[in-house]
Short mmCIF file of C-alpha atoms in Angstrom, two decimals:
data_model
loop_
_atom_site.label_atom_id
_atom_site.label_comp_id
_atom_site.label_asym_id
_atom_site.label_seq_id
_atom_site.Cartn_x
_atom_site.Cartn_y
_atom_site.Cartn_z
CA SER A 130 -1.21 -22.86 3.59
CA GLN A 131 -3.48 -22.64 0.31
CA GLN A 132 -7.04 -21.97 -0.07
CA GLY A 133 -8.98 -24.92 1.15
CA GLU A 134 -6.69 -26.62 3.12
CA GLU A 135 -8.03 -29.37 5.26
CA ASP A 136 -6.82 -30.93 8.36
CA PRO A 137 -5.96 -33.97 9.51
CA GLN A 138 -4.67 -35.36 5.99
CA ALA A 139 -5.79 -38.49 7.35
CA LEU A 140 -8.31 -39.69 10.26
CA SER A 141 -8.78 -43.32 11.56
CA ILE A 142 -11.41 -43.72 14.17
CA GLN A 143 -13.81 -46.42 15.70
CA GLU A 144 -17.28 -46.96 13.99
CA GLY A 145 -19.97 -44.81 16.48
CA GLU A 146 -17.43 -42.20 17.21
CA ASN A 147 -17.55 -38.77 16.08
CA ALA A 148 -15.13 -37.45 13.38
CA THR A 149 -13.94 -33.66 13.16
CA MET A 150 -12.47 -32.44 10.15
CA ASN A 151 -11.42 -28.62 9.64
CA CYS A 152 -10.43 -26.76 6.71
CA SER A 153 -8.96 -23.28 6.29
CA TYR A 154 -8.95 -20.84 3.67
CA LYS A 155 -7.41 -17.80 2.75
CA THR A 156 -9.68 -15.07 1.03
CA SER A 157 -12.98 -13.86 1.15
CA ILE A 158 -15.71 -16.32 0.17
CA ASN A 159 -19.36 -16.23 -0.86
CA ASN A 160 -19.97 -19.80 0.43
CA LEU A 161 -17.98 -22.73 1.89
CA GLN A 162 -19.00 -26.33 0.63
CA TRP A 163 -18.27 -30.00 1.79
CA TYR A 164 -17.87 -32.80 -0.50
CA ARG A 165 -17.41 -36.69 -0.12
CA GLN A 166 -15.40 -38.64 -2.77
CA ASN A 167 -15.55 -42.36 -2.32
CA SER A 168 -12.06 -43.96 -3.36
CA GLY A 169 -11.86 -43.41 -7.36
CA ARG A 170 -15.35 -42.30 -7.72
CA GLY A 171 -17.50 -38.87 -8.15
CA LEU A 172 -17.82 -35.88 -5.66
CA VAL A 173 -21.05 -35.73 -3.59
CA HIS A 174 -22.21 -32.41 -2.23
CA LEU A 175 -22.62 -32.88 1.62
CA ILE A 176 -23.36 -29.37 2.70
CA LEU A 177 -23.28 -25.57 1.79
CA ILE A 178 -22.77 -22.85 4.45
CA ARG A 179 -23.10 -19.03 3.58
CA SER A 180 -20.69 -16.52 4.45
CA ASN A 181 -23.38 -14.97 6.54
CA GLU A 182 -24.27 -18.38 8.68
CA ARG A 183 -22.38 -19.54 11.21
CA GLU A 184 -23.70 -23.09 11.81
CA LYS A 185 -25.70 -25.58 9.57
CA HIS A 186 -26.88 -29.17 10.24
CA SER A 187 -27.96 -31.90 8.01
CA GLY A 188 -28.52 -35.10 9.44
CA ARG A 189 -25.36 -36.62 11.22
CA LEU A 190 -23.50 -33.76 9.62
CA ARG A 191 -22.66 -30.15 11.14
CA VAL A 192 -20.75 -27.65 9.76
CA THR A 193 -19.50 -24.30 11.34
CA LEU A 194 -18.17 -21.35 9.72
CA ASP A 195 -15.68 -18.57 11.24
CA THR A 196 -15.27 -16.29 8.69
CA SER A 197 -13.06 -13.90 11.08
CA LYS A 198 -10.54 -17.08 11.48
CA LYS A 199 -11.20 -18.52 7.78
CA SER A 200 -11.86 -21.91 8.83
CA SER A 201 -14.66 -24.38 8.67
CA SER A 202 -15.27 -27.67 10.75
CA LEU A 203 -17.29 -30.69 9.47
CA LEU A 204 -18.59 -32.81 12.22
CA ILE A 205 -19.97 -36.43 11.47
CA THR A 206 -21.31 -37.85 14.45
CA ALA A 207 -22.13 -41.49 15.26
CA SER A 208 -19.85 -42.29 12.41
CA ARG A 209 -20.65 -45.68 10.14
CA ALA A 210 -18.32 -47.91 8.20
CA ALA A 211 -20.03 -46.37 4.87
CA ASP A 212 -18.75 -42.97 6.20
CA THR A 213 -15.40 -44.06 4.92
CA ALA A 214 -14.27 -41.76 2.40
CA SER A 215 -12.31 -38.46 1.67
CA TYR A 216 -13.72 -35.27 2.30
CA PHE A 217 -13.14 -31.94 1.02
CA CYS A 218 -13.88 -28.44 1.62
CA ALA A 219 -14.10 -26.07 -1.31
CA THR A 220 -14.68 -22.35 -1.21
CA ASN A 221 -16.85 -20.33 -3.80
CA SER A 222 -15.49 -17.29 -5.30
CA ASN A 223 -16.76 -16.07 -8.54
CA TYR A 224 -17.81 -19.07 -10.60
CA GLN A 225 -14.85 -21.57 -9.37
CA LEU A 226 -14.87 -23.81 -6.65
CA ILE A 227 -11.21 -23.95 -5.09
CA TRP A 228 -10.37 -27.40 -3.24
CA GLY A 229 -8.48 -28.47 -0.58
CA ALA A 230 -6.23 -31.58 -0.51
CA GLY A 231 -9.06 -33.55 1.73
CA THR A 232 -9.22 -35.58 4.84
CA LYS A 233 -9.03 -39.36 4.43
CA LEU A 234 -11.71 -40.63 6.75
CA ILE A 235 -11.30 -44.22 7.95
CA ILE A 236 -13.93 -45.96 9.85
CA LYS A 237 -12.91 -48.85 12.00
CA PRO A 238 -15.59 -51.68 12.38
CA GLU B 31 -32.79 -37.72 -7.24
CA PRO B 32 -31.48 -35.92 -10.34
CA GLU B 33 -28.01 -36.79 -11.58
CA VAL B 34 -25.58 -35.48 -13.74
CA THR B 35 -24.40 -37.91 -16.36
CA GLN B 36 -21.01 -38.31 -17.84
CA THR B 37 -19.92 -40.63 -20.54
CA PRO B 38 -17.64 -42.35 -21.01
CA SER B 39 -16.65 -43.65 -17.59
CA HIS B 40 -13.06 -44.69 -18.80
CA GLN B 41 -11.39 -43.40 -22.03
CA VAL B 42 -7.70 -44.49 -23.10
CA THR B 43 -6.52 -42.53 -25.94
CA GLN B 44 -2.95 -41.97 -27.77
CA MET B 45 -1.09 -38.83 -26.97
CA GLY B 46 -1.77 -36.25 -29.70
CA GLN B 47 -5.56 -37.34 -30.38
CA GLU B 48 -8.74 -35.57 -29.67
CA VAL B 49 -10.94 -36.46 -27.16
CA ILE B 50 -14.55 -35.32 -26.55
CA LEU B 51 -15.76 -35.99 -22.99
CA ARG B 52 -19.59 -35.69 -22.65
CA CYS B 53 -21.95 -34.68 -19.82
CA VAL B 54 -25.71 -34.25 -19.55
CA PRO B 55 -26.26 -31.58 -16.77
CA ILE B 56 -29.52 -31.74 -14.45
CA SER B 57 -32.16 -30.36 -16.94
CA ASN B 58 -33.03 -27.25 -14.87
CA HIS B 59 -29.82 -26.13 -14.08
CA LEU B 60 -28.18 -23.05 -16.09
CA TYR B 61 -24.57 -23.39 -15.12
CA PHE B 62 -22.33 -25.92 -16.13
CA TYR B 63 -18.63 -26.74 -15.33
CA TRP B 64 -15.67 -28.84 -15.58
CA TYR B 65 -13.06 -29.69 -12.97
CA ARG B 66 -10.42 -32.32 -13.08
CA GLN B 67 -8.51 -34.31 -10.46
CA ILE B 68 -5.09 -35.69 -11.60
CA LEU B 69 -4.50 -38.90 -9.30
CA GLY B 70 -3.59 -38.26 -5.77
CA GLN B 71 -3.94 -34.24 -6.11
CA LYS B 72 -6.48 -31.63 -5.69
CA VAL B 73 -9.73 -31.00 -7.69
CA GLU B 74 -8.90 -28.17 -10.03
CA PHE B 75 -11.35 -25.81 -11.74
CA LEU B 76 -11.01 -25.87 -15.42
CA VAL B 77 -14.19 -23.68 -16.90
CA SER B 78 -17.83 -22.38 -16.31
CA PHE B 79 -20.05 -21.94 -19.02
CA TYR B 80 -23.30 -19.98 -18.52
CA ASN B 81 -25.80 -18.85 -21.28
CA ASN B 82 -23.92 -20.40 -23.90
CA GLU B 83 -20.50 -18.79 -23.23
CA ILE B 84 -17.81 -19.27 -20.89
CA SER B 85 -18.13 -17.45 -17.65
CA GLU B 86 -14.62 -18.10 -16.13
CA LYS B 87 -11.93 -20.30 -17.16
CA SER B 88 -8.41 -21.36 -15.30
CA GLU B 89 -4.97 -21.02 -16.46
CA ILE B 90 -5.23 -24.90 -17.31
CA PHE B 91 -7.85 -24.25 -19.91
CA ASP B 92 -5.71 -23.38 -22.51
CA ASP B 93 -6.23 -23.24 -26.40
CA GLN B 94 -6.03 -27.11 -26.44
CA PHE B 95 -9.64 -27.08 -24.61
CA SER B 96 -12.90 -26.04 -25.73
CA VAL B 97 -16.35 -26.56 -24.47
CA GLU B 98 -19.80 -26.91 -25.99
CA ARG B 99 -23.32 -27.41 -25.41
CA PRO B 100 -24.18 -28.52 -28.91
CA ASP B 101 -27.78 -28.89 -28.04
CA GLY B 102 -30.38 -28.57 -25.12
CA SER B 103 -28.94 -31.51 -23.17
CA ASN B 104 -25.35 -32.30 -23.69
CA PHE B 105 -22.16 -30.27 -22.33
CA THR B 106 -18.88 -31.37 -24.01
CA LEU B 107 -15.24 -30.96 -23.22
CA LYS B 108 -12.85 -31.39 -25.97
CA ILE B 109 -9.24 -31.69 -25.83
CA ARG B 110 -7.69 -31.06 -29.10
CA SER B 111 -4.35 -32.91 -28.78
CA THR B 112 -4.02 -34.73 -25.77
CA LYS B 113 -0.75 -34.83 -23.59
CA LEU B 114 0.56 -37.50 -20.99
CA GLU B 115 -0.37 -34.65 -18.46
CA ASP B 116 -3.89 -34.77 -19.24
CA SER B 117 -4.67 -37.96 -18.05
CA ALA B 118 -6.69 -37.21 -15.09
CA MET B 119 -10.31 -38.05 -13.59
CA TYR B 120 -12.80 -35.10 -15.19
CA PHE B 121 -15.85 -34.00 -13.66
CA CYS B 122 -18.79 -32.30 -15.29
CA ALA B 123 -20.65 -30.46 -12.69
CA SER B 124 -23.87 -28.23 -12.91
CA SER B 125 -25.73 -25.71 -10.72
CA GLU B 126 -29.15 -24.26 -10.37
CA GLY B 127 -27.66 -20.69 -9.34
CA GLY B 128 -24.37 -18.96 -10.18
CA GLN B 129 -21.75 -19.99 -7.78
CA GLY B 130 -23.68 -22.97 -6.59
CA ARG B 131 -24.95 -20.45 -4.09
CA ILE B 132 -28.32 -22.22 -3.50
CA TYR B 133 -27.76 -25.80 -3.39
CA GLY B 134 -24.07 -26.26 -4.21
CA TYR B 135 -22.95 -28.18 -7.15
CA THR B 136 -24.08 -31.48 -8.54
CA PHE B 137 -21.25 -33.59 -9.82
CA GLY B 138 -21.22 -36.48 -12.37
CA SER B 139 -19.25 -39.61 -11.80
CA GLY B 140 -16.43 -38.65 -13.44
CA THR B 141 -14.61 -39.91 -16.76
CA ARG B 142 -11.08 -41.21 -16.25
CA LEU B 143 -8.83 -40.08 -19.22
CA THR B 144 -5.54 -41.96 -19.65
CA VAL B 145 -3.28 -40.87 -22.07
CA VAL B 146 -0.70 -43.21 -23.37
#
């Protein structure tokens, strides 16, 4: 797989449930970031986790990073309809972000 | 909340024409970037800019592309002679530290470029 591959590609859950998305990458990184994109709109930075960190929280978001497995996960707890969006992981090496193809999350009311 | 502002939100241009996409980064940010996203595809890095020069660019960023910071606030991407395959959403971003290592990157809402 390419750098920053998310799975699943699509996820549909009921409002109130937790959503977990995974990301794998290939090369060494300085940090890994998660972004949200509402349909056809801009990219919103959610959370950044550095290569020496293992877990980070921000509100209902929890991100983990396992550098030995070159993988990260994003957990959204108690999902809401407004969480419906595409979620991307992006890895940072040098000046550029390398992006995955994203997970399309649909929250059903 | 400080924002990165991009104009226009949508631009339609004839193939072969020059386009300039404009961005106003966050005022205290020092690093500036352009990314693009072809419809249905991954976001791709184009170029990063620091201290009035390009710090890194991708293979996509060929001689048809150029960036400029003409004054203290604007950051522009010029495509000299547009091709159909340049049709994409173009995102400008800025960051306080290099590699977005402090707080990540702040992205603008994008300019949707359609080349006809």
